[in-house]
PDB file of N, CA and C and ligand atoms in Angstrom:
ATOM      1  N   MET A   6      37.303   1.164  11.568  1.00  0.00           N
ATOM      2  CA  MET A   6      35.941   1.717  11.506  1.00  0.00           C
ATOM      3  C   MET A   6      35.280   1.642  12.872  1.00  0.00           C
ATOM      4  N   ALA A   7      34.768   2.736  13.341  1.00  0.00           N
ATOM      5  CA  ALA A   7      34.194   2.744  14.682  1.00  0.00           C
ATOM      6  C   ALA A   7      32.747   3.194  14.664  1.00  0.00           C
ATOM      7  N   GLN A   8      32.128   3.029  13.508  1.00  0.00           N
ATOM      8  CA  GLN A   8      30.717   3.413  13.469  1.00  0.00           C
ATOM      9  C   GLN A   8      29.910   2.501  14.370  1.00  0.00           C
ATOM     10  N   LYS A   9      28.934   3.077  14.964  1.00  0.00           N
ATOM     11  CA  LYS A   9      28.124   2.343  15.917  1.00  0.00           C
ATOM     12  C   LYS A   9      26.693   2.282  15.393  1.00  0.00           C
ATOM     13  N   ILE A  10      26.115   1.097  15.420  1.00  0.00           N
ATOM     14  CA  ILE A  10      24.721   0.983  15.008  1.00  0.00           C
ATOM     15  C   ILE A  10      23.824   1.363  16.179  1.00  0.00           C
ATOM     16  N   ILE A  11      23.021   2.368  15.960  1.00  0.00           N
ATOM     17  CA  ILE A  11      22.098   2.805  17.005  1.00  0.00           C
ATOM     18  C   ILE A  11      20.830   1.974  16.941  1.00  0.00           C
ATOM     19  N   GLU A  12      20.390   1.763  15.707  1.00  0.00           N
ATOM     20  CA  GLU A  12      19.143   1.032  15.540  1.00  0.00           C
ATOM     21  C   GLU A  12      19.180   0.296  14.214  1.00  0.00           C
ATOM     22  N   ARG A  13      18.673  -0.925  14.209  1.00  0.00           N
ATOM     23  CA  ARG A  13      18.590  -1.673  12.972  1.00  0.00           C
ATOM     24  C   ARG A  13      17.156  -2.184  12.836  1.00  0.00           C
ATOM     25  N   VAL A  14      16.533  -1.855  11.725  1.00  0.00           N
ATOM     26  CA  VAL A  14      15.149  -2.262  11.508  1.00  0.00           C
ATOM     27  C   VAL A  14      15.078  -3.094  10.242  1.00  0.00           C
ATOM     28  N   ASP A  15      14.508  -4.272  10.348  1.00  0.00           N
ATOM     29  CA  ASP A  15      14.381  -5.136   9.184  1.00  0.00           C
ATOM     30  C   ASP A  15      13.205  -4.718   8.323  1.00  0.00           C
ATOM     31  N   ALA A  16      13.326  -4.994   7.034  1.00  0.00           N
ATOM     32  CA  ALA A  16      12.260  -4.674   6.100  1.00  0.00           C
ATOM     33  C   ALA A  16      11.030  -5.533   6.389  1.00  0.00           C
ATOM     34  N   CYS A  17       9.865  -4.962   6.169  1.00  0.00           N
ATOM     35  CA  CYS A  17       8.656  -5.754   6.325  1.00  0.00           C
ATOM     36  C   CYS A  17       7.494  -5.029   5.642  1.00  0.00           C
ATOM     37  N   TYR A  18       6.474  -5.781   5.394  1.00  0.00           N
ATOM     38  CA  TYR A  18       5.229  -5.177   4.962  1.00  0.00           C
ATOM     39  C   TYR A  18       4.347  -5.046   6.181  1.00  0.00           C
ATOM     40  N   GLU A  19       3.659  -3.953   6.248  1.00  0.00           N
ATOM     41  CA  GLU A  19       2.725  -3.787   7.338  1.00  0.00           C
ATOM     42  C   GLU A  19       1.330  -3.823   6.740  1.00  0.00           C
ATOM     43  N   ALA A  20       0.538  -4.781   7.177  1.00  0.00           N
ATOM     44  CA  ALA A  20      -0.812  -4.902   6.645  1.00  0.00           C
ATOM     45  C   ALA A  20      -1.725  -3.927   7.376  1.00  0.00           C
ATOM     46  N   ARG A  21      -2.523  -3.234   6.601  1.00  0.00           N
ATOM     47  CA  ARG A  21      -3.453  -2.277   7.191  1.00  0.00           C
ATOM     48  C   ARG A  21      -4.845  -2.613   6.666  1.00  0.00           C
ATOM     49  N   GLU A  22      -5.783  -2.789   7.565  1.00  0.00           N
ATOM     50  CA  GLU A  22      -7.146  -3.097   7.154  1.00  0.00           C
ATOM     51  C   GLU A  22      -7.800  -1.831   6.610  1.00  0.00           C
ATOM     52  N   VAL A  23      -8.414  -1.966   5.443  1.00  0.00           N
ATOM     53  CA  VAL A  23      -9.176  -0.872   4.857  1.00  0.00           C
ATOM     54  C   VAL A  23     -10.572  -1.412   4.571  1.00  0.00           C
ATOM     55  N   PRO A  24     -11.567  -0.534   4.320  1.00  0.00           N
ATOM     56  CA  PRO A  24     -12.951  -1.006   4.171  1.00  0.00           C
ATOM     57  C   PRO A  24     -13.125  -2.147   3.181  1.00  0.00           C
ATOM     58  N   PHE A  25     -12.384  -2.194   2.081  1.00  0.00           N
ATOM     59  CA  PHE A  25     -12.608  -3.227   1.078  1.00  0.00           C
ATOM     60  C   PHE A  25     -11.456  -4.208   0.972  1.00  0.00           C
ATOM     61  N   GLY A  26     -10.742  -4.368   2.035  1.00  0.00           N
ATOM     62  CA  GLY A  26      -9.661  -5.352   1.998  1.00  0.00           C
ATOM     63  C   GLY A  26      -8.489  -4.922   2.850  1.00  0.00           C
ATOM     64  N   LYS A  27      -7.337  -5.173   2.304  1.00  0.00           N
ATOM     65  CA  LYS A  27      -6.114  -4.932   3.035  1.00  0.00           C
ATOM     66  C   LYS A  27      -5.129  -4.228   2.128  1.00  0.00           C
ATOM     67  N   VAL A  28      -4.387  -3.314   2.665  1.00  0.00           N
ATOM     68  CA  VAL A  28      -3.284  -2.765   1.897  1.00  0.00           C
ATOM     69  C   VAL A  28      -1.996  -3.080   2.644  1.00  0.00           C
ATOM     70  N   TYR A  29      -0.960  -3.233   1.865  1.00  0.00           N
ATOM     71  CA  TYR A  29       0.325  -3.548   2.446  1.00  0.00           C
ATOM     72  C   TYR A  29       1.280  -2.395   2.192  1.00  0.00           C
ATOM     73  N   GLU A  30       1.865  -1.950   3.250  1.00  0.00           N
ATOM     74  CA  GLU A  30       2.832  -0.870   3.104  1.00  0.00           C
ATOM     75  C   GLU A  30       4.217  -1.428   3.343  1.00  0.00           C
ATOM     76  N   TRP A  31       5.084  -1.136   2.400  1.00  0.00           N
ATOM     77  CA  TRP A  31       6.454  -1.627   2.489  1.00  0.00           C
ATOM     78  C   TRP A  31       7.283  -0.691   3.352  1.00  0.00           C
ATOM     79  N   HIS A  32       7.874  -1.269   4.357  1.00  0.00           N
ATOM     80  CA  HIS A  32       8.791  -0.500   5.191  1.00  0.00           C
ATOM     81  C   HIS A  32      10.185  -1.050   4.971  1.00  0.00           C
ATOM     82  N   PRO A  33      11.023  -0.320   4.243  1.00  0.00           N
ATOM     83  CA  PRO A  33      12.349  -0.854   3.960  1.00  0.00           C
ATOM     84  C   PRO A  33      13.211  -0.922   5.215  1.00  0.00           C
ATOM     85  N   ALA A  34      14.160  -1.855   5.152  1.00  0.00           N
ATOM     86  CA  ALA A  34      15.103  -1.982   6.266  1.00  0.00           C
ATOM     87  C   ALA A  34      15.997  -0.748   6.306  1.00  0.00           C
ATOM     88  N   TYR A  35      16.419  -0.388   7.475  1.00  0.00           N
ATOM     89  CA  TYR A  35      17.386   0.699   7.572  1.00  0.00           C
ATOM     90  C   TYR A  35      18.234   0.512   8.824  1.00  0.00           C
ATOM     91  N   VAL A  36      19.376   1.159   8.805  1.00  0.00           N
ATOM     92  CA  VAL A  36      20.173   1.222  10.025  1.00  0.00           C
ATOM     93  C   VAL A  36      20.417   2.684  10.350  1.00  0.00           C
ATOM     94  N   ALA A  37      20.299   2.977  11.604  1.00  0.00           N
ATOM     95  CA  ALA A  37      20.671   4.298  12.089  1.00  0.00           C
ATOM     96  C   ALA A  37      22.059   4.158  12.698  1.00  0.00           C
ATOM     97  N   LEU A  38      22.981   4.976  12.207  1.00  0.00           N
ATOM     98  CA  LEU A  38      24.372   4.851  12.618  1.00  0.00           C
ATOM     99  C   LEU A  38      24.866   6.113  13.305  1.00  0.00           C
ATOM    100  N   GLU A  39      25.830   5.898  14.171  1.00  0.00           N
ATOM    101  CA  GLU A  39      26.572   7.043  14.652  1.00  0.00           C
ATOM    102  C   GLU A  39      28.010   6.834  14.234  1.00  0.00           C
ATOM    103  N   CYS A  40      28.478   7.728  13.396  1.00  0.00           N
ATOM    104  CA  CYS A  40      29.846   7.658  12.910  1.00  0.00           C
ATOM    105  C   CYS A  40      30.801   8.019  14.047  1.00  0.00           C
ATOM    106  N   ASP A  41      32.062   7.620  13.890  1.00  0.00           N
ATOM    107  CA  ASP A  41      33.008   7.953  14.966  1.00  0.00           C
ATOM    108  C   ASP A  41      33.299   9.439  15.049  1.00  0.00           C
ATOM    109  N   CYS A  42      32.868  10.205  14.039  1.00  0.00           N
ATOM    110  CA  CYS A  42      33.028  11.654  14.105  1.00  0.00           C
ATOM    111  C   CYS A  42      31.842  12.294  14.818  1.00  0.00           C
ATOM    112  N   GLY A  43      30.852  11.464  15.164  1.00  0.00           N
ATOM    113  CA  GLY A  43      29.701  11.996  15.890  1.00  0.00           C
ATOM    114  C   GLY A  43      28.494  12.229  15.007  1.00  0.00           C
ATOM    115  N   GLU A  44      28.701  12.170  13.683  1.00  0.00           N
ATOM    116  CA  GLU A  44      27.600  12.361  12.750  1.00  0.00           C
ATOM    117  C   GLU A  44      26.626  11.187  12.831  1.00  0.00           C
ATOM    118  N   ARG A  45      25.350  11.497  12.854  1.00  0.00           N
ATOM    119  CA  ARG A  45      24.344  10.442  12.841  1.00  0.00           C
ATOM    120  C   ARG A  45      23.676  10.392  11.485  1.00  0.00           C
ATOM    121  N   LEU A  46      23.512   9.201  10.960  1.00  0.00           N
ATOM    122  CA  LEU A  46      22.856   9.094   9.672  1.00  0.00           C
ATOM    123  C   LEU A  46      22.080   7.795   9.578  1.00  0.00           C
ATOM    124  N   ILE A  47      21.142   7.801   8.644  1.00  0.00           N
ATOM    125  CA  ILE A  47      20.319   6.621   8.416  1.00  0.00           C
ATOM    126  C   ILE A  47      20.599   6.099   7.021  1.00  0.00           C
ATOM    127  N   LEU A  48      20.871   4.825   6.920  1.00  0.00           N
ATOM    128  CA  LEU A  48      21.138   4.206   5.627  1.00  0.00           C
ATOM    129  C   LEU A  48      20.079   3.149   5.335  1.00  0.00           C
ATOM    130  N   THR A  49      19.660   3.094   4.099  1.00  0.00           N
ATOM    131  CA  THR A  49      18.767   2.028   3.656  1.00  0.00           C
ATOM    132  C   THR A  49      19.449   1.278   2.524  1.00  0.00           C
ATOM    133  N   ALA A  50      18.828   0.169   2.090  1.00  0.00           N
ATOM    134  CA  ALA A  50      19.397  -0.610   0.996  1.00  0.00           C
ATOM    135  C   ALA A  50      19.451   0.211  -0.284  1.00  0.00           C
ATOM    136  N   ALA A  51      18.620   1.249  -0.355  1.00  0.00           N
ATOM    137  CA  ALA A  51      18.559   2.071  -1.559  1.00  0.00           C
ATOM    138  C   ALA A  51      19.491   3.276  -1.479  1.00  0.00           C
ATOM    139  N   SER A  52      20.195   3.415  -0.401  1.00  0.00           N
ATOM    140  CA  SER A  52      21.084   4.561  -0.245  1.00  0.00           C
ATOM    141  C   SER A  52      22.161   4.559  -1.314  1.00  0.00           C
ATOM    142  N   THR A  53      22.346   5.695  -1.955  1.00  0.00           N
ATOM    143  CA  THR A  53      23.379   5.780  -2.980  1.00  0.00           C
ATOM    144  C   THR A  53      24.617   6.476  -2.423  1.00  0.00           C
ATOM    145  N   THR A  54      24.408   7.269  -1.402  1.00  0.00           N
ATOM    146  CA  THR A  54      25.540   7.909  -0.746  1.00  0.00           C
ATOM    147  C   THR A  54      25.929   7.061   0.448  1.00  0.00           C
ATOM    148  N   THR A  55      27.126   6.533   0.405  1.00  0.00           N
ATOM    149  CA  THR A  55      27.519   5.634   1.476  1.00  0.00           C
ATOM    150  C   THR A  55      28.670   6.201   2.298  1.00  0.00           C
ATOM    151  N   ALA A  56      28.977   7.466   2.067  1.00  0.00           N
ATOM    152  CA  ALA A  56      30.051   8.086   2.835  1.00  0.00           C
ATOM    153  C   ALA A  56      29.461   9.031   3.866  1.00  0.00           C
ATOM    154  N   CYS A  57      30.083   9.079   5.006  1.00  0.00           N
ATOM    155  CA  CYS A  57      29.651   9.996   6.045  1.00  0.00           C
ATOM    156  C   CYS A  57      29.755  11.419   5.522  1.00  0.00           C
ATOM    157  N   GLY A  58      28.687  12.183   5.735  1.00  0.00           N
ATOM    158  CA  GLY A  58      28.647  13.542   5.227  1.00  0.00           C
ATOM    159  C   GLY A  58      29.636  14.467   5.906  1.00  0.00           C
ATOM    160  N   ARG A  59      30.122  14.100   7.077  1.00  0.00           N
ATOM    161  CA  ARG A  59      31.017  14.996   7.793  1.00  0.00           C
ATOM    162  C   ARG A  59      32.491  14.620   7.604  1.00  0.00           C
ATOM    163  N   CYS A  60      32.799  13.354   7.876  1.00  0.00           N
ATOM    164  CA  CYS A  60      34.216  12.981   7.818  1.00  0.00           C
ATOM    165  C   CYS A  60      34.558  12.153   6.583  1.00  0.00           C
ATOM    166  N   GLY A  61      33.537  11.739   5.840  1.00  0.00           N
ATOM    167  CA  GLY A  61      33.801  11.017   4.603  1.00  0.00           C
ATOM    168  C   GLY A  61      34.083   9.535   4.790  1.00  0.00           C
ATOM    169  N   ALA A  62      33.922   9.023   5.999  1.00  0.00           N
ATOM    170  CA  ALA A  62      34.139   7.595   6.235  1.00  0.00           C
ATOM    171  C   ALA A  62      33.209   6.783   5.347  1.00  0.00           C
ATOM    172  N   ASP A  63      33.744   5.693   4.804  1.00  0.00           N
ATOM    173  CA  ASP A  63      32.942   4.870   3.898  1.00  0.00           C
ATOM    174  C   ASP A  63      32.047   3.938   4.707  1.00  0.00           C
ATOM    175  N   LEU A  64      30.757   4.085   4.492  1.00  0.00           N
ATOM    176  CA  LEU A  64      29.788   3.285   5.231  1.00  0.00           C
ATOM    177  C   LEU A  64      29.101   2.275   4.318  1.00  0.00           C
ATOM    178  N   GLY A  65      29.696   2.058   3.164  1.00  0.00           N
ATOM    179  CA  GLY A  65      29.096   1.175   2.167  1.00  0.00           C
ATOM    180  C   GLY A  65      28.818  -0.231   2.679  1.00  0.00           C
ATOM    181  N   VAL A  66      29.620  -0.677   3.634  1.00  0.00           N
ATOM    182  CA  VAL A  66      29.460  -2.032   4.153  1.00  0.00           C
ATOM    183  C   VAL A  66      28.080  -2.208   4.795  1.00  0.00           C
ATOM    184  N   PHE A  67      27.564  -1.159   5.385  1.00  0.00           N
ATOM    185  CA  PHE A  67      26.246  -1.247   6.018  1.00  0.00           C
ATOM    186  C   PHE A  67      25.143  -1.360   4.968  1.00  0.00           C
ATOM    187  N   VAL A  68      25.303  -0.576   3.894  1.00  0.00           N
ATOM    188  CA  VAL A  68      24.327  -0.636   2.803  1.00  0.00           C
ATOM    189  C   VAL A  68      24.373  -2.021   2.152  1.00  0.00           C
ATOM    190  N   HIS A  69      25.590  -2.512   1.959  1.00  0.00           N
ATOM    191  CA  HIS A  69      25.764  -3.839   1.377  1.00  0.00           C
ATOM    192  C   HIS A  69      25.057  -4.888   2.239  1.00  0.00           C
ATOM    193  N   ASP A  70      25.230  -4.774   3.518  1.00  0.00           N
ATOM    194  CA  ASP A  70      24.609  -5.705   4.458  1.00  0.00           C
ATOM    195  C   ASP A  70      23.083  -5.644   4.370  1.00  0.00           C
ATOM    196  N   LEU A  71      22.574  -4.409   4.281  1.00  0.00           N
ATOM    197  CA  LEU A  71      21.120  -4.231   4.164  1.00  0.00           C
ATOM    198  C   LEU A  71      20.590  -4.902   2.901  1.00  0.00           C
ATOM    199  N   ARG A  72      21.336  -4.712   1.796  1.00  0.00           N
ATOM    200  CA  ARG A  72      20.891  -5.303   0.530  1.00  0.00           C
ATOM    201  C   ARG A  72      20.904  -6.823   0.617  1.00  0.00           C
ATOM    202  N   GLU A  73      21.920  -7.371   1.233  1.00  0.00           N
ATOM    203  CA  GLU A  73      22.000  -8.823   1.372  1.00  0.00           C
ATOM    204  C   GLU A  73      20.842  -9.353   2.192  1.00  0.00           C
ATOM    205  N   ARG A  74      20.529  -8.666   3.272  1.00  0.00           N
ATOM    206  CA  ARG A  74      19.422  -9.115   4.119  1.00  0.00           C
ATOM    207  C   ARG A  74      18.101  -9.029   3.365  1.00  0.00           C
ATOM    208  N   GLU A  75      17.955  -7.985   2.554  1.00  0.00           N
ATOM    209  CA  GLU A  75      16.712  -7.825   1.797  1.00  0.00           C
ATOM    210  C   GLU A  75      16.562  -8.959   0.779  1.00  0.00           C
ATOM    211  N   ASP A  76      17.686  -9.369   0.178  1.00  0.00           N
ATOM    212  CA  ASP A  76      17.655 -10.470  -0.790  1.00  0.00           C
ATOM    213  C   ASP A  76      17.249 -11.780  -0.147  1.00  0.00           C
ATOM    214  N   ARG A  77      17.571 -11.923   1.101  1.00  0.00           N
ATOM    215  CA  ARG A  77      17.328 -13.195   1.773  1.00  0.00           C
ATOM    216  C   ARG A  77      15.967 -13.270   2.451  1.00  0.00           C
ATOM    217  N   LEU A  78      15.186 -12.210   2.359  1.00  0.00           N
ATOM    218  CA  LEU A  78      13.896 -12.209   3.040  1.00  0.00           C
ATOM    219  C   LEU A  78      12.997 -13.311   2.490  1.00  0.00           C
ATOM    220  N   PRO A  79      12.370 -14.061   3.350  1.00  0.00           N
ATOM    221  CA  PRO A  79      11.446 -15.094   2.868  1.00  0.00           C
ATOM    222  C   PRO A  79      10.219 -14.477   2.219  1.00  0.00           C
ATOM    223  N   ASP A  80       9.564 -15.259   1.348  1.00  0.00           N
ATOM    224  CA  ASP A  80       8.407 -14.778   0.602  1.00  0.00           C
ATOM    225  C   ASP A  80       7.284 -14.269   1.482  1.00  0.00           C
ATOM    226  N   ARG A  81       7.091 -14.929   2.603  1.00  0.00           N
ATOM    227  CA  ARG A  81       5.973 -14.516   3.452  1.00  0.00           C
ATOM    228  C   ARG A  81       6.175 -13.101   3.984  1.00  0.00           C
ATOM    229  N   LEU A  82       7.449 -12.637   3.959  1.00  0.00           N
ATOM    230  CA  LEU A  82       7.697 -11.272   4.385  1.00  0.00           C
ATOM    231  C   LEU A  82       7.587 -10.303   3.224  1.00  0.00           C
ATOM    232  N   THR A  83       8.113 -10.715   2.044  1.00  0.00           N
ATOM    233  CA  THR A  83       8.100  -9.792   0.924  1.00  0.00           C
ATOM    234  C   THR A  83       6.794  -9.845   0.152  1.00  0.00           C
ATOM    235  N   HIS A  84       6.071 -10.964   0.238  1.00  0.00           N
ATOM    236  CA  HIS A  84       4.794 -11.099  -0.457  1.00  0.00           C
ATOM    237  C   HIS A  84       3.737 -11.646   0.486  1.00  0.00           C
ATOM    238  N   PRO A  85       3.392 -10.897   1.517  1.00  0.00           N
ATOM    239  CA  PRO A  85       2.465 -11.445   2.523  1.00  0.00           C
ATOM    240  C   PRO A  85       1.108 -11.792   1.952  1.00  0.00           C
ATOM    241  N   TRP A  86       0.724 -11.145   0.820  1.00  0.00           N
ATOM    242  CA  TRP A  86      -0.597 -11.423   0.256  1.00  0.00           C
ATOM    243  C   TRP A  86      -0.676 -12.844  -0.290  1.00  0.00           C
ATOM    244  N   LEU A  87       0.456 -13.417  -0.736  1.00  0.00           N
ATOM    245  CA  LEU A  87       0.449 -14.811  -1.186  1.00  0.00           C
ATOM    246  C   LEU A  87       0.025 -15.704  -0.035  1.00  0.00           C
ATOM    247  N   ASN A  88       0.604 -15.439   1.102  1.00  0.00           N
ATOM    248  CA  ASN A  88       0.290 -16.169   2.304  1.00  0.00           C
ATOM    249  C   ASN A  88      -1.182 -16.026   2.666  1.00  0.00           C
ATOM    250  N   ASP A  89      -1.683 -14.816   2.577  1.00  0.00           N
ATOM    251  CA  ASP A  89      -3.079 -14.536   2.898  1.00  0.00           C
ATOM    252  C   ASP A  89      -4.011 -15.266   1.953  1.00  0.00           C
ATOM    253  N   ALA A  90      -3.676 -15.245   0.661  1.00  0.00           N
ATOM    254  CA  ALA A  90      -4.528 -15.895  -0.323  1.00  0.00           C
ATOM    255  C   ALA A  90      -4.587 -17.388  -0.042  1.00  0.00           C
ATOM    256  N   GLN A  91      -3.449 -17.957   0.307  1.00  0.00           N
ATOM    257  CA  GLN A  91      -3.392 -19.369   0.620  1.00  0.00           C
ATOM    258  C   GLN A  91      -4.249 -19.673   1.847  1.00  0.00           C
ATOM    259  N   ALA A  92      -4.185 -18.842   2.827  1.00  0.00           N
ATOM    260  CA  ALA A  92      -4.974 -19.041   4.042  1.00  0.00           C
ATOM    261  C   ALA A  92      -6.455 -18.973   3.716  1.00  0.00           C
ATOM    262  N   ARG A  93      -6.829 -18.079   2.795  1.00  0.00           N
ATOM    263  CA  ARG A  93      -8.235 -17.963   2.420  1.00  0.00           C
ATOM    264  C   ARG A  93      -8.717 -19.224   1.715  1.00  0.00           C
ATOM    265  N   VAL A  94      -7.879 -19.781   0.822  1.00  0.00           N
ATOM    266  CA  VAL A  94      -8.246 -21.006   0.114  1.00  0.00           C
ATOM    267  C   VAL A  94      -8.431 -22.137   1.105  1.00  0.00           C
ATOM    268  N   GLN A  95      -7.517 -22.251   2.043  1.00  0.00           N
ATOM    269  CA  GLN A  95      -7.618 -23.309   3.038  1.00  0.00           C
ATOM    270  C   GLN A  95      -8.883 -23.141   3.873  1.00  0.00           C
ATOM    271  N   GLN A  96      -9.202 -21.923   4.211  1.00  0.00           N
ATOM    272  CA  GLN A  96     -10.405 -21.661   5.001  1.00  0.00           C
ATOM    273  C   GLN A  96     -11.648 -22.065   4.210  1.00  0.00           C
ATOM    274  N   ARG A  97     -11.650 -21.774   2.904  1.00  0.00           N
ATOM    275  CA  ARG A  97     -12.808 -22.098   2.090  1.00  0.00           C
ATOM    276  C   ARG A  97     -12.985 -23.617   1.994  1.00  0.00           C
ATOM    277  N   LEU A  98     -11.850 -24.331   1.845  1.00  0.00           N
ATOM    278  CA  LEU A  98     -11.923 -25.789   1.795  1.00  0.00           C
ATOM    279  C   LEU A  98     -12.509 -26.336   3.091  1.00  0.00           C
ATOM    280  N   ARG A  99     -12.058 -25.790   4.210  1.00  0.00           N
ATOM    281  CA  ARG A  99     -12.582 -26.230   5.498  1.00  0.00           C
ATOM    282  C   ARG A  99     -14.077 -25.958   5.587  1.00  0.00           C
ATOM    283  N   ASP A 100     -14.504 -24.785   5.121  1.00  0.00           N
ATOM    284  CA  ASP A 100     -15.924 -24.428   5.153  1.00  0.00           C
ATOM    285  C   ASP A 100     -16.739 -25.406   4.328  1.00  0.00           C
ATOM    286  N   GLU A 101     -16.217 -25.777   3.155  1.00  0.00           N
ATOM    287  CA  GLU A 101     -16.944 -26.699   2.275  1.00  0.00           C
ATOM    288  C   GLU A 101     -17.086 -28.070   2.917  1.00  0.00           C
ATOM    289  N   ILE A 102     -16.039 -28.540   3.550  1.00  0.00           N
ATOM    290  CA  ILE A 102     -16.091 -29.848   4.198  1.00  0.00           C
ATOM    291  C   ILE A 102     -17.115 -29.820   5.328  1.00  0.00           C
ATOM    292  N   THR A 103     -17.095 -28.769   6.105  1.00  0.00           N
ATOM    293  CA  THR A 103     -18.054 -28.633   7.199  1.00  0.00           C
ATOM    294  C   THR A 103     -19.470 -28.622   6.645  1.00  0.00           C
ATOM    295  N   TYR A 104     -19.661 -27.921   5.545  1.00  0.00           N
ATOM    296  CA  TYR A 104     -20.977 -27.805   4.934  1.00  0.00           C
ATOM    297  C   TYR A 104     -21.474 -29.181   4.474  1.00  0.00           C
ATOM    298  N   LEU A 105     -20.590 -29.934   3.819  1.00  0.00           N
ATOM    299  CA  LEU A 105     -20.984 -31.252   3.319  1.00  0.00           C
ATOM    300  C   LEU A 105     -21.351 -32.185   4.464  1.00  0.00           C
ATOM    301  N   GLU A 106     -20.553 -32.161   5.516  1.00  0.00           N
ATOM    302  CA  GLU A 106     -20.786 -33.087   6.624  1.00  0.00           C
ATOM    303  C   GLU A 106     -22.057 -32.748   7.392  1.00  0.00           C
ATOM    304  N   GLY A 107     -22.325 -31.442   7.502  1.00  0.00           N
ATOM    305  CA  GLY A 107     -23.467 -31.046   8.306  1.00  0.00           C
ATOM    306  C   GLY A 107     -24.737 -30.881   7.469  1.00  0.00           C
ATOM    307  N   SER A 108     -24.621 -31.154   6.168  1.00  0.00           N
ATOM    308  CA  SER A 108     -25.741 -30.905   5.275  1.00  0.00           C
ATOM    309  C   SER A 108     -26.841 -31.961   5.402  1.00  0.00           C
ATOM    310  N   PRO A 109     -28.104 -31.543   5.384  1.00  0.00           N
ATOM    311  CA  PRO A 109     -29.206 -32.509   5.396  1.00  0.00           C
ATOM    312  C   PRO A 109     -29.356 -33.193   4.044  1.00  0.00           C
ATOM    313  N   TRP A 110     -28.751 -32.647   3.008  1.00  0.00           N
ATOM    314  CA  TRP A 110     -28.841 -33.216   1.667  1.00  0.00           C
ATOM    315  C   TRP A 110     -27.871 -34.369   1.532  1.00  0.00           C
ATOM    316  N   ARG A 111     -28.081 -35.383   2.324  1.00  0.00           N
ATOM    317  CA  ARG A 111     -27.204 -36.545   2.254  1.00  0.00           C
ATOM    318  C   ARG A 111     -27.820 -37.549   1.301  1.00  0.00           C
ATOM    319  N   TYR A 112     -26.987 -38.161   0.487  1.00  0.00           N
ATOM    320  CA  TYR A 112     -27.467 -39.065  -0.557  1.00  0.00           C
ATOM    321  C   TYR A 112     -28.321 -40.204   0.024  1.00  0.00           C
ATOM    322  N   ASP A 113     -27.877 -40.841   1.106  1.00  0.00           N
ATOM    323  CA  ASP A 113     -28.614 -41.997   1.629  1.00  0.00           C
ATOM    324  C   ASP A 113     -29.954 -41.610   2.250  1.00  0.00           C
ATOM    325  N   ASP A 114     -30.062 -40.372   2.778  1.00  0.00           N
ATOM    326  CA  ASP A 114     -31.353 -39.924   3.315  1.00  0.00           C
ATOM    327  C   ASP A 114     -32.403 -39.892   2.217  1.00  0.00           C
ATOM    328  N   VAL A 115     -32.009 -39.414   1.046  1.00  0.00           N
ATOM    329  CA  VAL A 115     -32.943 -39.263  -0.068  1.00  0.00           C
ATOM    330  C   VAL A 115     -33.425 -40.633  -0.534  1.00  0.00           C
ATOM    331  N   THR A 116     -32.503 -41.570  -0.688  1.00  0.00           N
ATOM    332  CA  THR A 116     -32.898 -42.882  -1.183  1.00  0.00           C
ATOM    333  C   THR A 116     -33.728 -43.643  -0.143  1.00  0.00           C
ATOM    334  N   ALA A 117     -33.456 -43.394   1.147  1.00  0.00           N
ATOM    335  CA  ALA A 117     -34.184 -44.099   2.202  1.00  0.00           C
ATOM    336  C   ALA A 117     -35.683 -43.770   2.132  1.00  0.00           C
ATOM    337  N   ASP A 118     -36.002 -42.485   1.801  1.00  0.00           N
ATOM    338  CA  ASP A 118     -37.398 -42.066   1.701  1.00  0.00           C
ATOM    339  C   ASP A 118     -38.122 -42.755   0.545  1.00  0.00           C
ATOM    340  N   ASN A 119     -37.374 -43.047  -0.495  1.00  0.00           N
ATOM    341  CA  ASN A 119     -37.986 -43.659  -1.661  1.00  0.00           C
ATOM    342  C   ASN A 119     -38.350 -45.127  -1.409  1.00  0.00           C
ATOM    343  N   GLY A 120     -37.739 -45.724  -0.403  1.00  0.00           N
ATOM    344  CA  GLY A 120     -37.839 -47.066   0.044  1.00  0.00           C
ATOM    345  C   GLY A 120     -38.553 -48.052  -0.727  1.00  0.00           C
TER     346      GLY A 120
HETATM  347 ZN1   ZN B 218      31.868  10.583  10.088  1.00  0.00          ZN
END
């Protein structure tokens, strides 16, 4: 097999800011190949045709590889919103702590006035 990988792109979500939040667009992994017959083709994990359209060379190994890589993707890549939600919770906790520490409504201040 003498197929040459021209380009390999890993799957990812691309976060896009929109007026009321964020949307995530899934960009599947793909490989751009040049077959030894000169045919150029792009394969993704979802490709059902794995043979070169010109010479019929079996390119299934590339699709298999793509699927394996997709299976191994960490959650933060396949579910970035989980990560975001967690970051928001942590930020809120930090905000609350800051609020409590900087608050004039401290218990001992109130009792001191009652003296
Ligand atoms: Zn070919």
